[in-house]
Backbone as a ProteinNet text record, in pm:
[ID]
protein_1_A
[PRIMARY]
MTAKWIEQITGSFEDKKRWRQYKARKEQLPASYRTAIDGLERYFMYAGAIVKGDVLMQMLDDLADLIEQSAADGTPIRAIVGDDPVEFAETFIANYSDGQWVNKERKRLTDAIDQAAGDA
[TERTIARY]
-366	-249	-121.3	-118.2	0.3	30.7	-71.7	-50.2	10.8	-34.6	18.9	166.8	201.8	341.2	427.8	377.5	451.9	471.5	367.1	378.7	483.2	500	603.6	741.9	759.7	888.9	908	806.9	821.7	769.9	690.3	627.4	481.9	412.1	268.5	234.2	138	90	24.6	-42.5	-108.5	-4.7	108.2	213.8	271.6	286	336.2	238.7	110.1	7.6	13	27.2	37.1	162	272.1	396.7	374.9	310	283.1	191.7	92.7	3	78.2	165.5	246.2	334.3	401	486.3	404.8	283.2	196.5	157.5	131.1	97.8	215.1	335.5	454.8	468.7	441.1	456.6	360.9	253	154.4	192.3	293.6	334	410.5	402.8	488.3	636	720.3	861.6	933	918.1	991.6	944	815.5	761.9	805.2	810.9	857.3	1004.4	1084.4	1225.4	1237	1155.6	1157.7	1116.1	1008.1	960.6	1060.3	1124.5	1228	1344	1386.6	1495.2	1457.6	1337.8	1291.6	1278.2	1221.6	1206.3	1343.4	1439	1573.8	1632.4	1617.8	1668.8	1599.2	1467.9	1392.8	1439.6	1468.1	1510.7	1646.5	1735	1868.3	1872.5	1812.8	1825.7	1711.1	1598.3	1480.8	1485.7	1554.2	1566.9	1431.2	1332.3	1199.9	1200.8	1170.2	1174.3	1036	936.4	799.8	735.6	697.4	642.9	520.1	430.9	309.1	339.8	439.2	477.7	544.5	632	697.1	593.6	498.2	397.9	308.7	277.4	198.4	276	405.5	489.7	494	514.2	521.5	386.7	277.9	144.5	120.5	161.9	145.7	231.1	351.6	438.3	373.8	321.8	256.5	136.2	57.3	-56.6	-9.8	96.2	148.7	196.9	274.7	331.3	222	128.3	18.1	-63.8	-97.3	-177.3	-100.4	28.1	111.9	120.5	135.9	140.1	7.8	-103.1	-235.3	-256.4	-202.9	-217.5	-113.4	-13	93.5	193.6	199.6	293.2	435.2	526.1	665.2	730.2	824.8	895.4	958.5	1024.1	1089.7	990.3	867.9	765.6	724.1	744.5	711.2	824	945.1	1057.8	1138.7	1120.2	1195.7	1336.9	1419.9	1557.6	1648.8	1609.8	1692.6	1613.6	1629.2	1552.5	1582.8	1705.2	1740	1659.6	1648.4	1569	1422.9	1369.4	1232.6	1218.9	1312.3	1306.4	1316.5	1406.9	1423.5	1298	1237.7	1113.5	1001.6	995.6	893.2	911.7	1033.5	1064.1	1028	1051.1	1025.4	880.9	790.1	649.1	622.7	721.2	703.7	808.1	855.2	965.5	930.4	801.5	765.5	803.1	832.6	871.9	1022.5	1100.5	1245.3	1305.3	1406.5	1471.4	1536.8	1581.1	1650.3	1559.1	1429.2	1337.1	1338	1346.4	1355.6	1484.4	1593	1721	1721	1654.3	1643	1568.6	1461.5	1385.3	1471.5	1545.1	1633.8	1736.2	1794.6	1893.3	1829.3	1714.2	1644.7	1610.5	1558	1524	1646.7	1758.4	1882	1931	1926.8	1972.4	1877.3	1747.5	1649.1	1672.8	1697.3	1723.1	1851.5	1956.5	2083.7	2073.9	1990.9	1976.3	1874.2	1809.7	1710.8	1574.3	1548.5	1418.8	1314.7	1361.1	1265.2	1225.4
2449	2441	2452.4	2543.9	2562.7	2436.8	2374.6	2253.9	2142.6	2127.6	2024.2	2050.2	2175.4	2212.2	2183.8	2219.3	2195.2	2045.2	1965.1	1820.2	1760.7	1819.7	1771.3	1791.7	1895	1924.9	1845	1844.1	1787.3	1645	1600.1	1469.3	1483.6	1374.4	1372	1415	1505.9	1545.7	1425.3	1341	1223.3	1127.7	1109.9	1023.3	1080.4	1210.4	1273.7	1252.7	1262.1	1238.3	1092.3	1000.2	858.4	831.1	899.6	883.2	923.6	1036.8	1082.7	984.6	931.9	833.9	705.8	663.5	544.9	565.1	680.5	709.7	708.5	762.7	763.6	620.6	538.1	398	328.3	354	292.2	329.7	453.8	502	432.2	376.4	309.1	164	113.9	-25.8	-44.3	-165.2	-196.1	-184	-157.9	-125.8	-229.2	-356.9	-457.6	-462.1	-445	-443.8	-315.9	-205.9	-78.9	-90.4	-155.6	-177.3	-261.8	-364.9	-452	-376.5	-300.1	-228.1	-118.4	-56.7	43.5	-20.4	-138	-207.9	-248.5	-300.4	-338.9	-217.7	-111	12	63	66.5	112.8	25.9	-105	-196.6	-172	-154.7	-130.3	-2.6	99.4	227.2	214.1	136.3	120.5	12.6	-102.3	-216.1	-227.1	-167.4	-183	-107.2	5.4	88.6	122	143.8	181.4	332	372	513.6	572.4	488.4	537.3	553.2	676.5	704.3	623.2	604.9	529.5	382.6	327	187.2	173.8	267.8	267.1	274.9	363.8	379.1	255.9	192.2	69	-39.2	-48.3	-146.8	-120.4	5.1	37.9	20.3	54.7	31.8	-117.8	-198.8	-343.6	-397.2	-343.7	-383.1	-345.5	-224.2	-179.6	-268.7	-305.2	-394.6	-527.4	-583.3	-711.4	-702.1	-598.8	-585.4	-552.7	-465.6	-433.3	-557.7	-634.9	-755.6	-855.6	-868.3	-959.9	-916.5	-787	-735.2	-761.6	-737.8	-759.7	-906.8	-996.4	-1140.3	-1195.5	-1111.7	-1157.6	-1248.8	-1239	-1321.8	-1271.9	-1360.8	-1319.1	-1267.3	-1177.2	-1118.2	-1226.4	-1323.9	-1431.7	-1514.7	-1524.3	-1597.7	-1520.3	-1389.8	-1306.9	-1313.3	-1284	-1270.9	-1399.2	-1496	-1620.1	-1604.3	-1703.8	-1704.2	-1609.9	-1575.2	-1488.8	-1363.8	-1255.3	-1134.4	-1076	-1095.7	-1044.7	-1118.5	-1248.3	-1326.3	-1280.6	-1259.6	-1209.2	-1075.6	-983.9	-850.7	-857.1	-939.3	-952	-1009.9	-1107.6	-1166.5	-1063.3	-986.2	-882.1	-777.6	-731.2	-630.4	-681.5	-809.4	-866.3	-846.6	-834.4	-812.4	-671.9	-584.2	-444.1	-403.5	-498	-472.8	-374.9	-354.7	-260.5	-117.1	-89.6	45.1	65.7	-37.8	-27.3	40.3	122.9	195.3	100.2	-17	-109.7	-158.1	-163	-204	-105.2	22.3	125.2	106.7	76.2	56.1	-72.9	-174.8	-299	-273.4	-194.5	-161.1	-79.3	17	97	9.1	-85.2	-175.4	-259.9	-317.5	-400.3	-319.2	-197.6	-110.9	-76	-48.4	-13.4	-130.3	-249.7	-367.6	-398.9	-386.4	-406.8	-309.5	-184.5	-82.4	-113.7	-150.9	-182.2	-305.2	-400.5	-523.6	-508.3	-392.4	-367.9	-424.6	-461.6	-517.7	-409	-286.8	-180.4	-100.5
-295.3	-381.2	-297.5	-201.8	-119.1	-38.7	17.4	97.7	13.3	-109.5	-197.7	-227.7	-249.7	-275.8	-153.4	-36.1	87.7	108.9	81.3	96.9	2.4	-115.1	-206.4	-147.4	-71	-8.8	120.2	205	339	353.4	258.5	270.8	311.4	305.7	331.1	474.2	486.1	618.5	687.6	609.6	666.2	725.6	656.9	709.8	838.9	845.7	968	1083.8	1055	1156.4	1203	1108.3	1142.4	1226.5	1195.9	1272.2	1417.6	1439.7	1577.2	1650.4	1579.9	1641.7	1677.1	1588.7	1614.1	1737.7	1746.6	1862.2	1991.5	1986.4	2104.7	2144.2	2045.5	2073.1	2142.2	2094.3	2154.3	2300.7	2332	2469.9	2566.4	2515.6	2601.1	2632.2	2563.1	2583.2	2714.3	2772.2	2888.1	2846.8	2942.3	2915.6	2829	2856.6	2778.5	2633.9	2611.8	2475.9	2403	2476.7	2418	2377.8	2460.8	2426.8	2300.6	2289.6	2171.9	2046.1	2054.5	1936	1897.3	1995.6	1964.2	1887.8	1933.2	1865.2	1723.7	1707.2	1573.6	1482.6	1535.8	1456.7	1410.5	1500.4	1465.6	1355.3	1368.1	1266.4	1132	1136.1	1013.3	944.6	1023.4	965.4	895.1	952.4	893.4	785.8	812.9	721.7	622.1	655.4	570.7	440.3	440.1	320	258.6	342.4	294.8	269.4	147.2	113.3	87.9	79.6	60.7	198	229.7	362	395.9	299.6	327.7	355.8	285.9	309.7	447.4	479.2	610.1	721.8	707.3	812.3	823.3	711	717.7	791.4	762.8	829.3	980.5	1018.8	1161.1	1230.1	1162.1	1218.9	1240.9	1143.9	1158.3	1272.8	1285.6	1396.8	1530.1	1538.7	1662.6	1694.3	1591.8	1613.5	1672.9	1614.5	1661.5	1806.1	1835.3	1970.3	2072	2036.5	2128.5	2161.7	2059.3	2082.8	2166.8	2139.7	2216.5	2362.3	2385.4	2522.5	2593.3	2523	2582	2616.6	2533.5	2556.4	2652.8	2686.5	2774	2704.1	2571.8	2494.3	2518.3	2558.6	2581.3	2452.4	2467.6	2353.2	2265.9	2329.8	2253.5	2173.7	2221.4	2146.5	2021.4	2022.6	1906.5	1804.2	1847.9	1754.7	1737.7	1824.9	1815.6	1869.1	1839	1888.8	1812.1	1688.6	1604.6	1566.2	1641.9	1612.7	1474.6	1424.5	1291.5	1184.7	1199	1103.3	1105.8	1227	1238.9	1167.3	1193.3	1133.5	981.3	930.5	785.3	720.8	785.7	734.2	737.2	843.8	856.2	746	726	623.8	484.6	459.7	327	282.8	377.2	344.4	290.6	300	259.7	155.8	79.6	-13.6	-124.5	-152.7	-259.4	-225	-99.8	-60	-52.4	-84.4	-72.3	-195.4	-172.5	-281	-380	-334.8	-423.1	-535.6	-513.2	-619.2	-734.7	-702.4	-806.8	-886.5	-817.7	-885.3	-967.5	-918.2	-995.4	-1126.4	-1118.2	-1238.8	-1334.4	-1282.9	-1368.4	-1438.8	-1366.1	-1425.5	-1535.3	-1504.8	-1603.9	-1728.2	-1707.1	-1821	-1903.9	-1837	-1909	-1993	-1935.8	-2009.6	-2124.7	-2100.1	-2207.3	-2322.8	-2286.6	-2388.9	-2463.9	-2391.4	-2455.3	-2545.2	-2505	-2582.6	-2695.5	-2701.8	-2807	-2777.1	-2651.7	-2613.5	-2589.2	-2573.1	-2539.2	-2660.4
[MASK]
++++++++++++++++++++++++++++++++++++++++++++++++++++++++++++++++++++++++++++++++++++++++++++++++++++++++++++++++++++++++

């Protein structure tokens, strides 16, 4: 019971464990790939607006899988992200939109309008 209460305050212990594992995976990457994943991670944290820890961790795990495999195959960074890294990042984030706070607000807006219009 205590652990469940603590998790409500601090977040999932499993997500924290996954975060540490993800950070360890990043440290094993060659320097240029680590620089790329750091930049993408930073962008995701600011622009992604992912508020669900499990969704964020799935996104970062998928990113780590992509970068690790690319490093193992010797795929150049530009071949991964293309000429526009922002476009790559936005496309990547779009796959995890169910974790974005804006979706909750979109639902609230729709519900409010439905209620006001008598649809609810």
